[in-house]
Amino acid sequence: MLDKKEKVVFEISITSVLKVILLLLSVWVLYQVRSILVVLLVAMVITIALEPFVEKLEKDRIPRSLSVIVLYIAFLAVLGAFVYFVIPPVALQIKELTLDLPYYTSRLSGFNFGDTSPITKILNNLSSNLTDSAGSILAGLISVFGGVVHAITVFALTFYALVDKEGLRKTLVALIPIDQKERLLATINKVSLKLGDWLRGQLLLMLIIGVVDGSILAVLGIQYALVLGLLAGLLEVIPIIGPTISALTAVFVAFVSGAALWKILVVLVAYIVVQQIENQILVPKIMQKATGLSPIIVIIALLVGDKLLGLGGAVLAIPVAAGIQVFTNEYMPLIKKR
């Protein structure tokens, strides 16, 4: 009996081809204007974070435009105080740490790691890499705003977005198809609320952890306490891995700087206790209304954001991922029903 070969024919319509081309072209255009997208995303994130405070002032019968101005003055005052009081000593400690690294490396060479040990190689390269890393971090931070001009643009966009909220809403309504208008607006509002809760909660956690860890190190007399506290706060955004890295870094610095053994043990225990208090008390209390992102999703988002846009992309990756999650949760059931 002869096997019959069936001919399989795939038909691709011109419309499908055009859609694929249009999609690829859109991706290419977005990639070309990625620096502008970063500015817009930063403005959007700041707007979402500040919106509840503006609404609170409005409820106190303060005009919206005046509320935004008051909030901006307060924000700039806090930012100015941070730059004036925190940045100089942090920069000084980073400079001292860079200069002291060769000495710490030579101290550790007394321990028999072996010439081919990965630890030895890491320590030998640490001094030269730190300066480059600091430069990369600075360049990444600058890339978030794109320099002074982009920083001014971000603040201007945020200001007008906060003042003219209804105008933006009317424009958005005009662009949405009538049959999807109500659901999409409700979803956007939900994204804004959840993202705002997450952002404010995360910033508060970063501040608390940074201040507490830095204060503990300062009381113990550990060198570079301010830098280590700032590092602990910044790494707080990365679940599990971030706090672990900050704890190991603090213990390492305490060890190589010649701190007493009991101080090193206290540093380790203190970081563990602070982390447990955060997980059991602070996070459930502060983040109870926020969008819950899986730690794996957070880490993947950070890696993708860093790969696409550097540190600026990593900073914006988590809020974007949180927004995508809300949209997915809202529309995935509808897609499955079709």
PDB file of N, CA and C in Angstrom, residues 43-92:
ATOM      1  N   ALA A  43       9.222  60.858  33.658  1.00  0.00           N
ATOM      2  CA  ALA A  43       8.184  61.844  33.962  1.00  0.00           C
ATOM      3  C   ALA A  43       6.894  61.163  34.401  1.00  0.00           C
ATOM      4  N   MET A  44       6.540  60.058  33.723  1.00  0.00           N
ATOM      5  CA  MET A  44       5.321  59.335  34.071  1.00  0.00           C
ATOM      6  C   MET A  44       5.408  58.743  35.472  1.00  0.00           C
ATOM      7  N   VAL A  45       6.542  58.137  35.788  1.00  0.00           N
ATOM      8  CA  VAL A  45       6.723  57.516  37.102  1.00  0.00           C
ATOM      9  C   VAL A  45       6.659  58.565  38.209  1.00  0.00           C
ATOM     10  N   ILE A  46       7.329  59.706  38.011  1.00  0.00           N
ATOM     11  CA  ILE A  46       7.302  60.774  39.020  1.00  0.00           C
ATOM     12  C   ILE A  46       5.888  61.321  39.169  1.00  0.00           C
ATOM     13  N   THR A  47       5.177  61.473  38.046  1.00  0.00           N
ATOM     14  CA  THR A  47       3.796  61.969  38.090  1.00  0.00           C
ATOM     15  C   THR A  47       2.906  61.044  38.906  1.00  0.00           C
ATOM     16  N   ILE A  48       3.022  59.746  38.640  1.00  0.00           N
ATOM     17  CA  ILE A  48       2.216  58.761  39.370  1.00  0.00           C
ATOM     18  C   ILE A  48       2.544  58.779  40.856  1.00  0.00           C
ATOM     19  N   ALA A  49       3.830  58.947  41.180  1.00  0.00           N
ATOM     20  CA  ALA A  49       4.244  58.953  42.584  1.00  0.00           C
ATOM     21  C   ALA A  49       3.726  60.179  43.323  1.00  0.00           C
ATOM     22  N   LEU A  50       3.662  61.327  42.628  1.00  0.00           N
ATOM     23  CA  LEU A  50       3.281  62.578  43.289  1.00  0.00           C
ATOM     24  C   LEU A  50       1.779  62.847  43.267  1.00  0.00           C
ATOM     25  N   GLU A  51       1.048  62.191  42.378  1.00  0.00           N
ATOM     26  CA  GLU A  51      -0.381  62.459  42.207  1.00  0.00           C
ATOM     27  C   GLU A  51      -1.188  62.376  43.510  1.00  0.00           C
ATOM     28  N   PRO A  52      -1.020  61.345  44.345  1.00  0.00           N
ATOM     29  CA  PRO A  52      -1.802  61.284  45.590  1.00  0.00           C
ATOM     30  C   PRO A  52      -1.563  62.476  46.518  1.00  0.00           C
ATOM     31  N   PHE A  53      -0.341  62.994  46.534  1.00  0.00           N
ATOM     32  CA  PHE A  53      -0.048  64.147  47.384  1.00  0.00           C
ATOM     33  C   PHE A  53      -0.756  65.399  46.863  1.00  0.00           C
ATOM     34  N   VAL A  54      -0.828  65.528  45.537  1.00  0.00           N
ATOM     35  CA  VAL A  54      -1.549  66.657  44.943  1.00  0.00           C
ATOM     36  C   VAL A  54      -3.033  66.556  45.275  1.00  0.00           C
ATOM     37  N   GLU A  55      -3.587  65.351  45.161  1.00  0.00           N
ATOM     38  CA  GLU A  55      -5.001  65.154  45.480  1.00  0.00           C
ATOM     39  C   GLU A  55      -5.288  65.435  46.951  1.00  0.00           C
ATOM     40  N   LYS A  56      -4.343  65.081  47.814  1.00  0.00           N
ATOM     41  CA  LYS A  56      -4.510  65.355  49.248  1.00  0.00           C
ATOM     42  C   LYS A  56      -4.578  66.856  49.499  1.00  0.00           C
ATOM     43  N   LEU A  57      -3.704  67.624  48.847  1.00  0.00           N
ATOM     44  CA  LEU A  57      -3.719  69.078  49.001  1.00  0.00           C
ATOM     45  C   LEU A  57      -4.992  69.672  48.407  1.00  0.00           C
ATOM     46  N   GLU A  58      -5.475  69.074  47.303  1.00  0.00           N
ATOM     47  CA  GLU A  58      -6.725  69.545  46.702  1.00  0.00           C
ATOM     48  C   GLU A  58      -7.899  69.364  47.653  1.00  0.00           C
ATOM     49  N   LYS A  59      -7.902  68.253  48.380  1.00  0.00           N
ATOM     50  CA  LYS A  59      -8.971  68.012  49.348  1.00  0.00           C
ATOM     51  C   LYS A  59      -8.957  69.039  50.471  1.00  0.00           C
ATOM     52  N   ASP A  60      -7.782  69.613  50.715  1.00  0.00           N
ATOM     53  CA  ASP A  60      -7.664  70.681  51.717  1.00  0.00           C
ATOM     54  C   ASP A  60      -7.980  72.045  51.115  1.00  0.00           C
ATOM     55  N   ARG A  61      -8.646  72.041  49.949  1.00  0.00           N
ATOM     56  CA  ARG A  61      -9.120  73.253  49.267  1.00  0.00           C
ATOM     57  C   ARG A  61      -7.987  74.145  48.762  1.00  0.00           C
ATOM     58  N   ILE A  62      -6.889  73.539  48.406  1.00  0.00           N
ATOM     59  CA  ILE A  62      -5.798  74.270  47.766  1.00  0.00           C
ATOM     60  C   ILE A  62      -5.906  74.017  46.265  1.00  0.00           C
ATOM     61  N   PRO A  63      -5.926  75.078  45.431  1.00  0.00           N
ATOM     62  CA  PRO A  63      -6.027  74.885  43.976  1.00  0.00           C
ATOM     63  C   PRO A  63      -4.960  73.922  43.460  1.00  0.00           C
ATOM     64  N   ARG A  64      -5.319  73.166  42.424  1.00  0.00           N
ATOM     65  CA  ARG A  64      -4.417  72.125  41.932  1.00  0.00           C
ATOM     66  C   ARG A  64      -3.072  72.692  41.485  1.00  0.00           C
ATOM     67  N   SER A  65      -3.086  73.782  40.745  1.00  0.00           N
ATOM     68  CA  SER A  65      -1.829  74.367  40.271  1.00  0.00           C
ATOM     69  C   SER A  65      -0.949  74.800  41.436  1.00  0.00           C
ATOM     70  N   LEU A  66      -1.562  75.400  42.455  1.00  0.00           N
ATOM     71  CA  LEU A  66      -0.801  75.819  43.636  1.00  0.00           C
ATOM     72  C   LEU A  66      -0.300  74.599  44.411  1.00  0.00           C
ATOM     73  N   SER A  67      -1.109  73.545  44.446  1.00  0.00           N
ATOM     74  CA  SER A  67      -0.698  72.307  45.122  1.00  0.00           C
ATOM     75  C   SER A  67       0.554  71.728  44.474  1.00  0.00           C
ATOM     76  N   VAL A  68       0.581  71.738  43.146  1.00  0.00           N
ATOM     77  CA  VAL A  68       1.745  71.215  42.421  1.00  0.00           C
ATOM     78  C   VAL A  68       2.979  72.063  42.698  1.00  0.00           C
ATOM     79  N   ILE A  69       2.801  73.393  42.725  1.00  0.00           N
ATOM     80  CA  ILE A  69       3.927  74.293  43.002  1.00  0.00           C
ATOM     81  C   ILE A  69       4.479  74.045  44.403  1.00  0.00           C
ATOM     82  N   VAL A  70       3.588  73.928  45.389  1.00  0.00           N
ATOM     83  CA  VAL A  70       4.012  73.653  46.772  1.00  0.00           C
ATOM     84  C   VAL A  70       4.764  72.330  46.845  1.00  0.00           C
ATOM     85  N   LEU A  71       4.232  71.324  46.160  1.00  0.00           N
ATOM     86  CA  LEU A  71       4.865  70.001  46.165  1.00  0.00           C
ATOM     87  C   LEU A  71       6.234  70.051  45.495  1.00  0.00           C
ATOM     88  N   TYR A  72       6.337  70.798  44.413  1.00  0.00           N
ATOM     89  CA  TYR A  72       7.616  70.936  43.717  1.00  0.00           C
ATOM     90  C   TYR A  72       8.652  71.631  44.592  1.00  0.00           C
ATOM     91  N   ILE A  73       8.222  72.681  45.282  1.00  0.00           N
ATOM     92  CA  ILE A  73       9.149  73.397  46.168  1.00  0.00           C
ATOM     93  C   ILE A  73       9.658  72.459  47.259  1.00  0.00           C
ATOM     94  N   ALA A  74       8.738  71.665  47.848  1.00  0.00           N
ATOM     95  CA  ALA A  74       9.131  70.718  48.896  1.00  0.00           C
ATOM     96  C   ALA A  74      10.075  69.655  48.335  1.00  0.00           C
ATOM     97  N   PHE A  75       9.753  69.147  47.142  1.00  0.00           N
ATOM     98  CA  PHE A  75      10.583  68.118  46.506  1.00  0.00           C
ATOM     99  C   PHE A  75      11.984  68.643  46.210  1.00  0.00           C
ATOM    100  N   LEU A  76      12.056  69.846  45.644  1.00  0.00           N
ATOM    101  CA  LEU A  76      13.356  70.433  45.318  1.00  0.00           C
ATOM    102  C   LEU A  76      14.154  70.749  46.580  1.00  0.00           C
ATOM    103  N   ALA A  77      13.449  71.127  47.655  1.00  0.00           N
ATOM    104  CA  ALA A  77      14.132  71.398  48.923  1.00  0.00           C
ATOM    105  C   ALA A  77      14.766  70.123  49.477  1.00  0.00           C
ATOM    106  N   VAL A  78      14.011  69.019  49.429  1.00  0.00           N
ATOM    107  CA  VAL A  78      14.542  67.732  49.896  1.00  0.00           C
ATOM    108  C   VAL A  78      15.703  67.284  49.017  1.00  0.00           C
ATOM    109  N   LEU A  79      15.542  67.433  47.705  1.00  0.00           N
ATOM    110  CA  LEU A  79      16.602  67.049  46.770  1.00  0.00           C
ATOM    111  C   LEU A  79      17.853  67.886  46.995  1.00  0.00           C
ATOM    112  N   GLY A  80      17.663  69.197  47.194  1.00  0.00           N
ATOM    113  CA  GLY A  80      18.800  70.080  47.444  1.00  0.00           C
ATOM    114  C   GLY A  80      19.518  69.730  48.733  1.00  0.00           C
ATOM    115  N   ALA A  81      18.739  69.423  49.777  1.00  0.00           N
ATOM    116  CA  ALA A  81      19.342  69.039  51.056  1.00  0.00           C
ATOM    117  C   ALA A  81      20.133  67.746  50.918  1.00  0.00           C
ATOM    118  N   PHE A  82      19.588  66.805  50.145  1.00  0.00           N
ATOM    119  CA  PHE A  82      20.289  65.536  49.921  1.00  0.00           C
ATOM    120  C   PHE A  82      21.611  65.768  49.203  1.00  0.00           C
ATOM    121  N   VAL A  83      21.570  66.576  48.148  1.00  0.00           N
ATOM    122  CA  VAL A  83      22.785  66.864  47.376  1.00  0.00           C
ATOM    123  C   VAL A  83      23.814  67.595  48.234  1.00  0.00           C
ATOM    124  N   TYR A  84      23.349  68.512  49.071  1.00  0.00           N
ATOM    125  CA  TYR A  84      24.266  69.342  49.864  1.00  0.00           C
ATOM    126  C   TYR A  84      24.866  68.574  51.042  1.00  0.00           C
ATOM    127  N   PHE A  85      24.020  67.797  51.737  1.00  0.00           N
ATOM    128  CA  PHE A  85      24.479  67.158  52.971  1.00  0.00           C
ATOM    129  C   PHE A  85      24.985  65.728  52.770  1.00  0.00           C
ATOM    130  N   VAL A  86      24.439  65.000  51.814  1.00  0.00           N
ATOM    131  CA  VAL A  86      24.750  63.572  51.677  1.00  0.00           C
ATOM    132  C   VAL A  86      25.803  63.303  50.603  1.00  0.00           C
ATOM    133  N   ILE A  87      25.662  63.926  49.445  1.00  0.00           N
ATOM    134  CA  ILE A  87      26.555  63.623  48.324  1.00  0.00           C
ATOM    135  C   ILE A  87      28.028  63.888  48.635  1.00  0.00           C
ATOM    136  N   PRO A  88      28.404  65.054  49.217  1.00  0.00           N
ATOM    137  CA  PRO A  88      29.838  65.300  49.480  1.00  0.00           C
ATOM    138  C   PRO A  88      30.501  64.247  50.365  1.00  0.00           C
ATOM    139  N   PRO A  89      29.902  63.895  51.543  1.00  0.00           N
ATOM    140  CA  PRO A  89      30.558  62.854  52.345  1.00  0.00           C
ATOM    141  C   PRO A  89      30.565  61.484  51.675  1.00  0.00           C
ATOM    142  N   VAL A  90      29.527  61.173  50.901  1.00  0.00           N
ATOM    143  CA  VAL A  90      29.508  59.903  50.165  1.00  0.00           C
ATOM    144  C   VAL A  90      30.630  59.874  49.136  1.00  0.00           C
ATOM    145  N   ALA A  91      30.788  60.973  48.394  1.00  0.00           N
ATOM    146  CA  ALA A  91      31.865  61.053  47.399  1.00  0.00           C
ATOM    147  C   ALA A  91      33.232  60.932  48.064  1.00  0.00           C
ATOM    148  N   LEU A  92      33.376  61.552  49.235  1.00  0.00           N
ATOM    149  CA  LEU A  92      34.647  61.479  49.962  1.00  0.00           C
ATOM    150  C   LEU A  92      34.945  60.052  50.409  1.00  0.00           C
TER     151      LEU A  92
END
